[in-house]
XYZ file of C-alpha atoms in Angstrom:
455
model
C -77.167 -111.853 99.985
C -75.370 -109.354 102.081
C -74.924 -105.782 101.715
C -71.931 -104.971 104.134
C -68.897 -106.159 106.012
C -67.162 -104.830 108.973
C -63.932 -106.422 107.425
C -62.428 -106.192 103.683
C -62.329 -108.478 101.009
C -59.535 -109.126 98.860
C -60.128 -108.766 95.157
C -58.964 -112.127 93.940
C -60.126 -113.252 90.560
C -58.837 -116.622 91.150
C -62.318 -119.013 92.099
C -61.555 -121.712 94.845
C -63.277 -124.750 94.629
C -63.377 -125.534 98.511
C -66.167 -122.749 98.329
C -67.979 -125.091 96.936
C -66.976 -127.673 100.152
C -68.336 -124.693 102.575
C -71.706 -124.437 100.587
C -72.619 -127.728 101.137
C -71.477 -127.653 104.537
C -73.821 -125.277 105.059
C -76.709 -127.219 103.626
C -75.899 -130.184 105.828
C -78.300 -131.322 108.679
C -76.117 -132.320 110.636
C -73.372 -129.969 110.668
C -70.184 -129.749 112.558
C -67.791 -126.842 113.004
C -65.085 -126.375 110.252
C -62.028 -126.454 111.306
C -59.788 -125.926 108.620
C -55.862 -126.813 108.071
C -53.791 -125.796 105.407
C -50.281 -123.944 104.739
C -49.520 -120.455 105.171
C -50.770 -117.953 102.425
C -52.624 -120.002 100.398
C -55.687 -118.119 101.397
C -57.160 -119.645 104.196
C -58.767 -116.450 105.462
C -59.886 -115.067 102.313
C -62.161 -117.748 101.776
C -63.573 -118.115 104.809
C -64.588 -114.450 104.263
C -65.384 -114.958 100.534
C -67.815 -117.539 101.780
C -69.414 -115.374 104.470
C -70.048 -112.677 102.029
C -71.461 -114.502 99.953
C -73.870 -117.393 101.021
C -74.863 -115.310 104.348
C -76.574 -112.236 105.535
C -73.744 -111.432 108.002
C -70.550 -112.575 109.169
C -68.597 -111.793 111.747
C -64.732 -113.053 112.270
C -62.480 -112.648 115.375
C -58.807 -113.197 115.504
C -57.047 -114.591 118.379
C -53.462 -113.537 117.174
C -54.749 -109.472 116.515
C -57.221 -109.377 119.452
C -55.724 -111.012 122.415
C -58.422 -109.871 124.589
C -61.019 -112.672 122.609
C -59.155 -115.075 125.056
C -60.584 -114.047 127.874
C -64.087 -114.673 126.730
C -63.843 -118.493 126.543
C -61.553 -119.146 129.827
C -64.758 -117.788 131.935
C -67.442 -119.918 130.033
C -67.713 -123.148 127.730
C -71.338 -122.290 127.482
C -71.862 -121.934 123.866
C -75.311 -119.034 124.458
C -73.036 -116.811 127.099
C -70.222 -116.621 124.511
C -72.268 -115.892 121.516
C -73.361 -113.206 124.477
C -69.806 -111.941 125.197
C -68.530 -111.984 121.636
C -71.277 -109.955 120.054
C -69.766 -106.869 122.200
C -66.603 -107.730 119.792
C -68.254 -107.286 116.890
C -70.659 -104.573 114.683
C -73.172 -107.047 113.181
C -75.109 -109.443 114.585
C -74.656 -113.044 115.511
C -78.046 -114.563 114.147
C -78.185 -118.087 114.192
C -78.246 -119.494 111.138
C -77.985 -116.052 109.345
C -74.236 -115.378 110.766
C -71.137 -116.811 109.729
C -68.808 -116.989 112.315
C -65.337 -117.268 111.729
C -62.460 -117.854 114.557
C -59.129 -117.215 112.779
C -55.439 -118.072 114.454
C -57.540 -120.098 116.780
C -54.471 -121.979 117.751
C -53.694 -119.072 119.970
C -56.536 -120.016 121.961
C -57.078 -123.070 122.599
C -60.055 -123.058 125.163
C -61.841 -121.648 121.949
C -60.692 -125.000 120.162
C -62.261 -126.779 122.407
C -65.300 -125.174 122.570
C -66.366 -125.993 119.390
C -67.190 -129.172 120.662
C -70.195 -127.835 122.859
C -71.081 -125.302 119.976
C -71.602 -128.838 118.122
C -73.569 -131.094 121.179
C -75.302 -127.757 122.459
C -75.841 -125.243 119.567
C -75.255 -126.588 116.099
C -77.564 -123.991 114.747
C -74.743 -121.416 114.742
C -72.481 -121.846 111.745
C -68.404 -121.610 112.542
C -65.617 -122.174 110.777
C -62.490 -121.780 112.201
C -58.909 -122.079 111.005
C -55.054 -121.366 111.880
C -51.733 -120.474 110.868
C -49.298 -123.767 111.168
C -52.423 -125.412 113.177
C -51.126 -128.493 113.298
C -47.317 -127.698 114.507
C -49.087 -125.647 117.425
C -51.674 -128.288 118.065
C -48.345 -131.028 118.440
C -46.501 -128.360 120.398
C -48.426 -127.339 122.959
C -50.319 -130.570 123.555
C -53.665 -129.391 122.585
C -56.620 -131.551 122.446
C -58.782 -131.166 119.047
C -61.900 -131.792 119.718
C -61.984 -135.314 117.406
C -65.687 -136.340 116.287
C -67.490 -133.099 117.000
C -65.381 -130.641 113.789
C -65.085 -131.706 110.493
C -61.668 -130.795 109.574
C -61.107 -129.935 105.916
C -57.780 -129.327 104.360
C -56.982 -126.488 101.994
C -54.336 -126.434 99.500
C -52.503 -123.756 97.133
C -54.352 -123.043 94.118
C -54.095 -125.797 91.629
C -53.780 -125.642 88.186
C -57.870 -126.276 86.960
C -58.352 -123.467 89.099
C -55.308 -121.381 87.686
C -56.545 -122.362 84.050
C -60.212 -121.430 84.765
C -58.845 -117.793 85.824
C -56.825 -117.840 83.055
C -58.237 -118.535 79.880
C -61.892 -119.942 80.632
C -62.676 -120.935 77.630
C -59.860 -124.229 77.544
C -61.007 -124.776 80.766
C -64.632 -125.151 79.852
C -63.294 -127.737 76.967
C -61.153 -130.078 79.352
C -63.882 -129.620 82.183
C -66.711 -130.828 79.954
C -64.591 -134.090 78.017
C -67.068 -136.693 77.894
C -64.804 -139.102 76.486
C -60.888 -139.946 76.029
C -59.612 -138.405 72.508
C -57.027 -136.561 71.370
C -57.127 -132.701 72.290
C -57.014 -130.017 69.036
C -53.567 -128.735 68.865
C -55.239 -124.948 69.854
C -55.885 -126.745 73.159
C -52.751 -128.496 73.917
C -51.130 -125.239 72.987
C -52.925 -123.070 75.458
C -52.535 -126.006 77.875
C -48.784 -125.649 77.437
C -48.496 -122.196 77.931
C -50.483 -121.569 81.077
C -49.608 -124.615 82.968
C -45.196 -123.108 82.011
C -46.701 -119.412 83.885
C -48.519 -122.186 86.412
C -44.704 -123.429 87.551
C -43.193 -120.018 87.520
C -45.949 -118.330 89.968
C -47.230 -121.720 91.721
C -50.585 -122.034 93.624
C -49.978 -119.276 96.459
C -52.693 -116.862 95.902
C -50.600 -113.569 96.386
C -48.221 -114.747 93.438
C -50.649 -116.788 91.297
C -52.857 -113.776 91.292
C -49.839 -111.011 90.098
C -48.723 -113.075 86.935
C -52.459 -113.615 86.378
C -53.177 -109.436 86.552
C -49.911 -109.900 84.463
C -47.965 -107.639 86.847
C -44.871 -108.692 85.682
C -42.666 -111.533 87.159
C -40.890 -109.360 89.174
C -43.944 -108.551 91.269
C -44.495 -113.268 91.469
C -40.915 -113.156 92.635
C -41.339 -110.309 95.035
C -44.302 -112.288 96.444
C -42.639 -116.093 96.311
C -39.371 -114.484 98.275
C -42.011 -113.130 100.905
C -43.566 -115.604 101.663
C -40.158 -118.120 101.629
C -39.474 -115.200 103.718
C -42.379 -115.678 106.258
C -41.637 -119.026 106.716
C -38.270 -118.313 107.901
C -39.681 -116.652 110.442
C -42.324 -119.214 111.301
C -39.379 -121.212 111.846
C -38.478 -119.465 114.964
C -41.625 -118.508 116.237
C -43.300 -122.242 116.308
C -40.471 -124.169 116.600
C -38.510 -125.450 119.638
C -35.038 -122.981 119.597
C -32.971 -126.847 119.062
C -34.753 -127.790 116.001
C -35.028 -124.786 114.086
C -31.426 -124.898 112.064
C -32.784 -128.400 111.559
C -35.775 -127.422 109.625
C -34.111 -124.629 107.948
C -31.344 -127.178 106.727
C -34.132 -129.647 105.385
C -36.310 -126.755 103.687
C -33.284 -125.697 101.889
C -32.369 -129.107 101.054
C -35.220 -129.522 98.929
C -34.180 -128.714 95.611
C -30.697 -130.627 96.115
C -32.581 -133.264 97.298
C -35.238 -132.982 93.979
C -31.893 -132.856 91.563
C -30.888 -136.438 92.014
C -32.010 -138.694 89.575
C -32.786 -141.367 92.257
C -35.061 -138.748 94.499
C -35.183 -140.416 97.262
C -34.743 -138.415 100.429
C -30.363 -138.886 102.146
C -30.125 -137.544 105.372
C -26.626 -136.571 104.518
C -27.745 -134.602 101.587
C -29.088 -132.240 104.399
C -25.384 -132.117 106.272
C -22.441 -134.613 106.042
C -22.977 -137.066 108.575
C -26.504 -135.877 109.494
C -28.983 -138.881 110.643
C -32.338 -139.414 110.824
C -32.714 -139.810 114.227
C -31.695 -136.065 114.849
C -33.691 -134.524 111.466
C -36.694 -136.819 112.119
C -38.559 -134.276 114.221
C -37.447 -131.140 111.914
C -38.609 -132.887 109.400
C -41.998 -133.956 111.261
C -42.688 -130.355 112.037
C -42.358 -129.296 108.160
C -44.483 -131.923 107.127
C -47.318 -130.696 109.981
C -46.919 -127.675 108.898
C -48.597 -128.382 105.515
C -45.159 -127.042 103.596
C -43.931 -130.508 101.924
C -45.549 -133.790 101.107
C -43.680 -136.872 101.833
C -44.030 -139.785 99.274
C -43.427 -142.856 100.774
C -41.931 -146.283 98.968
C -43.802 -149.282 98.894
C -42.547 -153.111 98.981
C -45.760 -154.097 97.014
C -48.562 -152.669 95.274
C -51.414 -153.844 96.941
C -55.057 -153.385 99.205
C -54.052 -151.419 101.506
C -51.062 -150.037 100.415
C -50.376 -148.565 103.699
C -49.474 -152.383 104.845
C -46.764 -152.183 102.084
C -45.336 -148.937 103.669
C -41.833 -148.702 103.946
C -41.163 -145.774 106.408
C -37.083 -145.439 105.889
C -37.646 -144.971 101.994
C -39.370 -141.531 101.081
C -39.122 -138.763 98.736
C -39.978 -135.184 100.032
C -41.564 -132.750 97.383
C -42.648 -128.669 98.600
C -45.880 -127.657 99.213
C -46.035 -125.500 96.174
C -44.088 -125.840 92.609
C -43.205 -121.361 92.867
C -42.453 -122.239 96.043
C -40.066 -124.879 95.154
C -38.695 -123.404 91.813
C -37.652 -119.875 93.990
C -36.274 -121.675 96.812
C -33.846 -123.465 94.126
C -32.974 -119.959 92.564
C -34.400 -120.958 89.299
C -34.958 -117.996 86.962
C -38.455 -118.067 85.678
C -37.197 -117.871 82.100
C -35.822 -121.003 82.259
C -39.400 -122.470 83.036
C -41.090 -120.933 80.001
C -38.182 -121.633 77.749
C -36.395 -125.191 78.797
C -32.674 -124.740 78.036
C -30.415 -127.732 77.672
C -28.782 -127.944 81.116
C -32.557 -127.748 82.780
C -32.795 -131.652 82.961
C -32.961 -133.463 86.637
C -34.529 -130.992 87.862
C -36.909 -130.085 85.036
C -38.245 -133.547 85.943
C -38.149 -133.020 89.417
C -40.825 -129.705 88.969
C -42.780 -131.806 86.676
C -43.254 -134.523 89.608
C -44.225 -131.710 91.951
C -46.404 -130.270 89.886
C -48.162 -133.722 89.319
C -48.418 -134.294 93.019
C -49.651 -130.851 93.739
C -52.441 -131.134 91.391
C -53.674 -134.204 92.488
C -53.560 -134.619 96.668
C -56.368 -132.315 96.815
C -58.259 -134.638 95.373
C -57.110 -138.032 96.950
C -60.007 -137.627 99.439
C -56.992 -138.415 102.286
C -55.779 -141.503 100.297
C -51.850 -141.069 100.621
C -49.871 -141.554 97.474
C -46.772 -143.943 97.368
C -44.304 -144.732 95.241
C -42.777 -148.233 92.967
C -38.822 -149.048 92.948
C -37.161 -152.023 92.343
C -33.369 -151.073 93.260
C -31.098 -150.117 90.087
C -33.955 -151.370 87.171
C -37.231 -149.258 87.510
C -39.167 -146.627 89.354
C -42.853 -145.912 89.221
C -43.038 -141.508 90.269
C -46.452 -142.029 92.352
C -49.031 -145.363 92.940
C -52.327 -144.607 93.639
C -55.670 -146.118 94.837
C -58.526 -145.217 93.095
C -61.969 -146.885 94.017
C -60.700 -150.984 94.458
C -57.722 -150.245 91.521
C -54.217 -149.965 91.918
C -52.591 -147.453 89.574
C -49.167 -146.825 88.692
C -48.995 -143.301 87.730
C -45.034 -142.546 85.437
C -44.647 -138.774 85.329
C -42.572 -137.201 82.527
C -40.983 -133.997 81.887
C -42.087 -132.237 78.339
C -42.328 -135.299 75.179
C -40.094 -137.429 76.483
C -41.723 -140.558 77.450
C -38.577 -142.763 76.820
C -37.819 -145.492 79.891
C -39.013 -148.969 80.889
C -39.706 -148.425 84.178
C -43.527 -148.990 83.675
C -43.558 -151.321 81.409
C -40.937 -153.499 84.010
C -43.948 -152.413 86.637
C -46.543 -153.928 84.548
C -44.805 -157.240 83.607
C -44.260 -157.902 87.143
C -48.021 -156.954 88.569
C -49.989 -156.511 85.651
C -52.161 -153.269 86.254
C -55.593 -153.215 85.108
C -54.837 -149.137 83.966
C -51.334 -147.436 83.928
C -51.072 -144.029 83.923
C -48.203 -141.561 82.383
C -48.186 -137.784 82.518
C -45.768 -136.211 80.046
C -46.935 -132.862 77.468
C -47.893 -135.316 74.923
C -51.535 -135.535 74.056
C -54.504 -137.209 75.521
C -54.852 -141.030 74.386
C -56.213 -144.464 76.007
C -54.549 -147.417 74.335
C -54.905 -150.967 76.160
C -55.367 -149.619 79.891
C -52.426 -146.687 79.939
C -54.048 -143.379 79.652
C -51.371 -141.342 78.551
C -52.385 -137.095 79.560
C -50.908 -134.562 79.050
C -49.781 -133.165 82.743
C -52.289 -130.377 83.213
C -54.480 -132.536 83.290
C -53.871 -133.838 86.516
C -56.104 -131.942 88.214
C -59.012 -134.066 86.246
C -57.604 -137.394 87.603
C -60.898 -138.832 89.122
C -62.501 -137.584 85.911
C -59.748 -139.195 83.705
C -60.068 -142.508 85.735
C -63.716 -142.659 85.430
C -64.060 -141.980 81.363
C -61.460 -144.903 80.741
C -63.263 -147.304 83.361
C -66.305 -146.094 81.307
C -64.464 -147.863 78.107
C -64.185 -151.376 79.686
């Protein structure tokens, strides 16, 4: 629809599905401001200008980290027509109701313009806004800010995931898993490709900058030039958003991660951080990675039932990265090793797997929070899931191996309606456990819903 830009576009030949989520936004009557939360570099910004391009005649962004001066504007006025005023002298196109996108990036430097979008909602909904931040919600916790609850939508963004690494990749296996219509075993020519790009999927992860060099098949080189920059980055996020006390604290738990991951019981021990470290001093370092958007944590439950947040048990977690690169270059991992499992790649072979898993399927949980099954030296269910009024025990395993009786000592004891097991064996229902291969994790409601179609 548009012609021009006064800012550039990335050439990224990776799709993302949330501009799907910003499309029908836009078609909704009764729309709210975007404000959207995510990570660093996983291409917040990009898409918010991919979207603009695209689905409207203009759009204009400002950014309160690289133009300061922007601040000024909303600490004289909260009236939403004088600052569409004052910020078209900021800008070269127009600001056309309707017809403009308007995006407010690193808005967490400003947060008058946070709140604002409150009265943009009550007082002049017809302009569209979208607005998003690096480490939004350690800034918003920091500083106190008030988010303007009830008048944004808030929308979370995530790396790239692996059905949108595969449809970038080779579109034509994509368009076969994407269109199943039923559960049957995949043609070996599928499971094969499926192998292969979901192994480059681990070595490159779902940050854009890295996804998007093994993908223009730069070389793996250029993916670990890119994962080390951005580990890099963080580092320094470390220091610039965190209180000067707690920042050896996060760095000790970031770097923690993979030792943590190794164990075979991956449960998250404070003194795995430092010898006599305790919770009670990591708590808040470990708050402020997990606000951050750069680990998930994976809480145990006593009981798998409705809702399985009453079954919470807060002093039992495991704590997975963000991203699987991420995660394999933090732990020093040598990308080789990915494609081409050696012997001595075991814990922590299944420890990527897991992450992997969990990666692919949070962005799709709709906010439901996914837990976790032990009972103490027999049996451990990975994740447990809700999906619609079912309770699903989901086993992850790493490559064929599918030996272990931890579900089958889950399903004795509660007696599932479906079980679920992700390993690199193929696609089969058999007696409610849908066994899938682990690509295709990113299908999960779709998966769900063609075995409840069976019953």
């Amino acid at each position: 629809m548009r012609t021009k830009t006064n800012f550039p576009v990335q050439n990224m030949k990776v799709e993302r599905d949330i501009i799907k989520q910003f499309k029908a936004w836009k078609e909704t009557p009764d729309r709210k401001p975007i404000l959207l939360k995510g990570a660093r570099q996983i291409g917040k910004t990009w898409a918010m200008e991919a979207f603009g391009k695209e689905c409207y005649k203009y759009c204009v962004k400002f950014d309160f980290d690289k133009q300061p001066e922007l601040k000024s504007v909303f600490k004289i006025s909260k009236d939403p027509k004088r600052l569409i005023k004052e910020l078209t002298l900021y800008c070269e196109e127009p600001i056309i109701a309707g017809e403009t996108l308007i995006i407010f990036d690193e808005i967490q430097e400003c947060e008058e313009a946070l709140n604002c979008l409150k009265y943009f909602y009550d007082e002049a909904p017809q302009y569209h806004i979208i607005a998003a931040g690096s480490l939004l919600g350690v800034a918003v916790k920091r500083r106190k800010m008030a988010v303007p609850v009830g008048k944004v939508r808030i929308i979370n963004m995530f790396p790239i995931t692996f059905k949108e690494f595969l449809r970038a990749s080779d579109a034509r296996t994509y368009e076969y898993i994407d269109t199943l219509d039923e559960i049957r075993h995949l043609p070996e020519i599928i499971m094969n490709k499926l192998r292969t790009e979901y192994r480059r999927y681990h070595v490159s992860g779902g940050m854009p900058e890295a996804a998007v060099a093994l993908l223009e098949d730069k070389g793996v080189g250029e993916v670990e030039t890119a994962l080390q920059g951005i580990l890099d980055l963080y580092e320094l996020d470390f220091a610039k958003y965190a209180e000067p006390r707690e920042i050896p604290r996060i760095h000790a738990i970031w770097h923690s991660l993979p030792a943590q991951l190794s164990k075979e019981n991956r449960k998250f021990v404070w003194k795995v951080i430092k010898t006599g470290a305790r919770s009670k001093d990591y708590e808040d370092a470990l708050m402020w990675l997990e606000d951050a958007g750069m680990i998930y944590r994976v809480f145990s439950i006593s009981k798998p039932s409705m809702p399985l947040s009453a079954y919470e048990e807060t002093d039992s977690f495991k704590v997975y990265a963000c991203d699987c690169g991420l995660l394999r270059r933090l732990a020093h991992l040598p990308a080789s090793v990915v494609t081409a499992p050696i012997a001595n790649y075991t814990e922590f072979k299944g420890a990527m797997a897991e992450n992997a898993v969990l990666q692919s399927t949070i962005p799709f949980m709709d906010g439901r929070k996914p837990y976790y099954w032990t009972s103490p030296g027999i049996a451990e269910v990975e994740f447990v899931i809700q999906w619609d009024d079912e309770i699903i025990p989901v086993e992850v395993k790493a490559e064929n191996n599918i030996s272990g009786s931890s579900l089958s000592v889950y399903t004795k004891k509660y007696a599932p309606h479906y079980r679920m097991r992700f390993s690199m064996q193929n696609l089969q229902y058999n007696s409610g456990l849908l066994s899938s291969p682990a690509p295709l994790a990113s299908w999960l409601d779709k998966m769900f819903a063609l075995c409840a179609s069976r019953q």
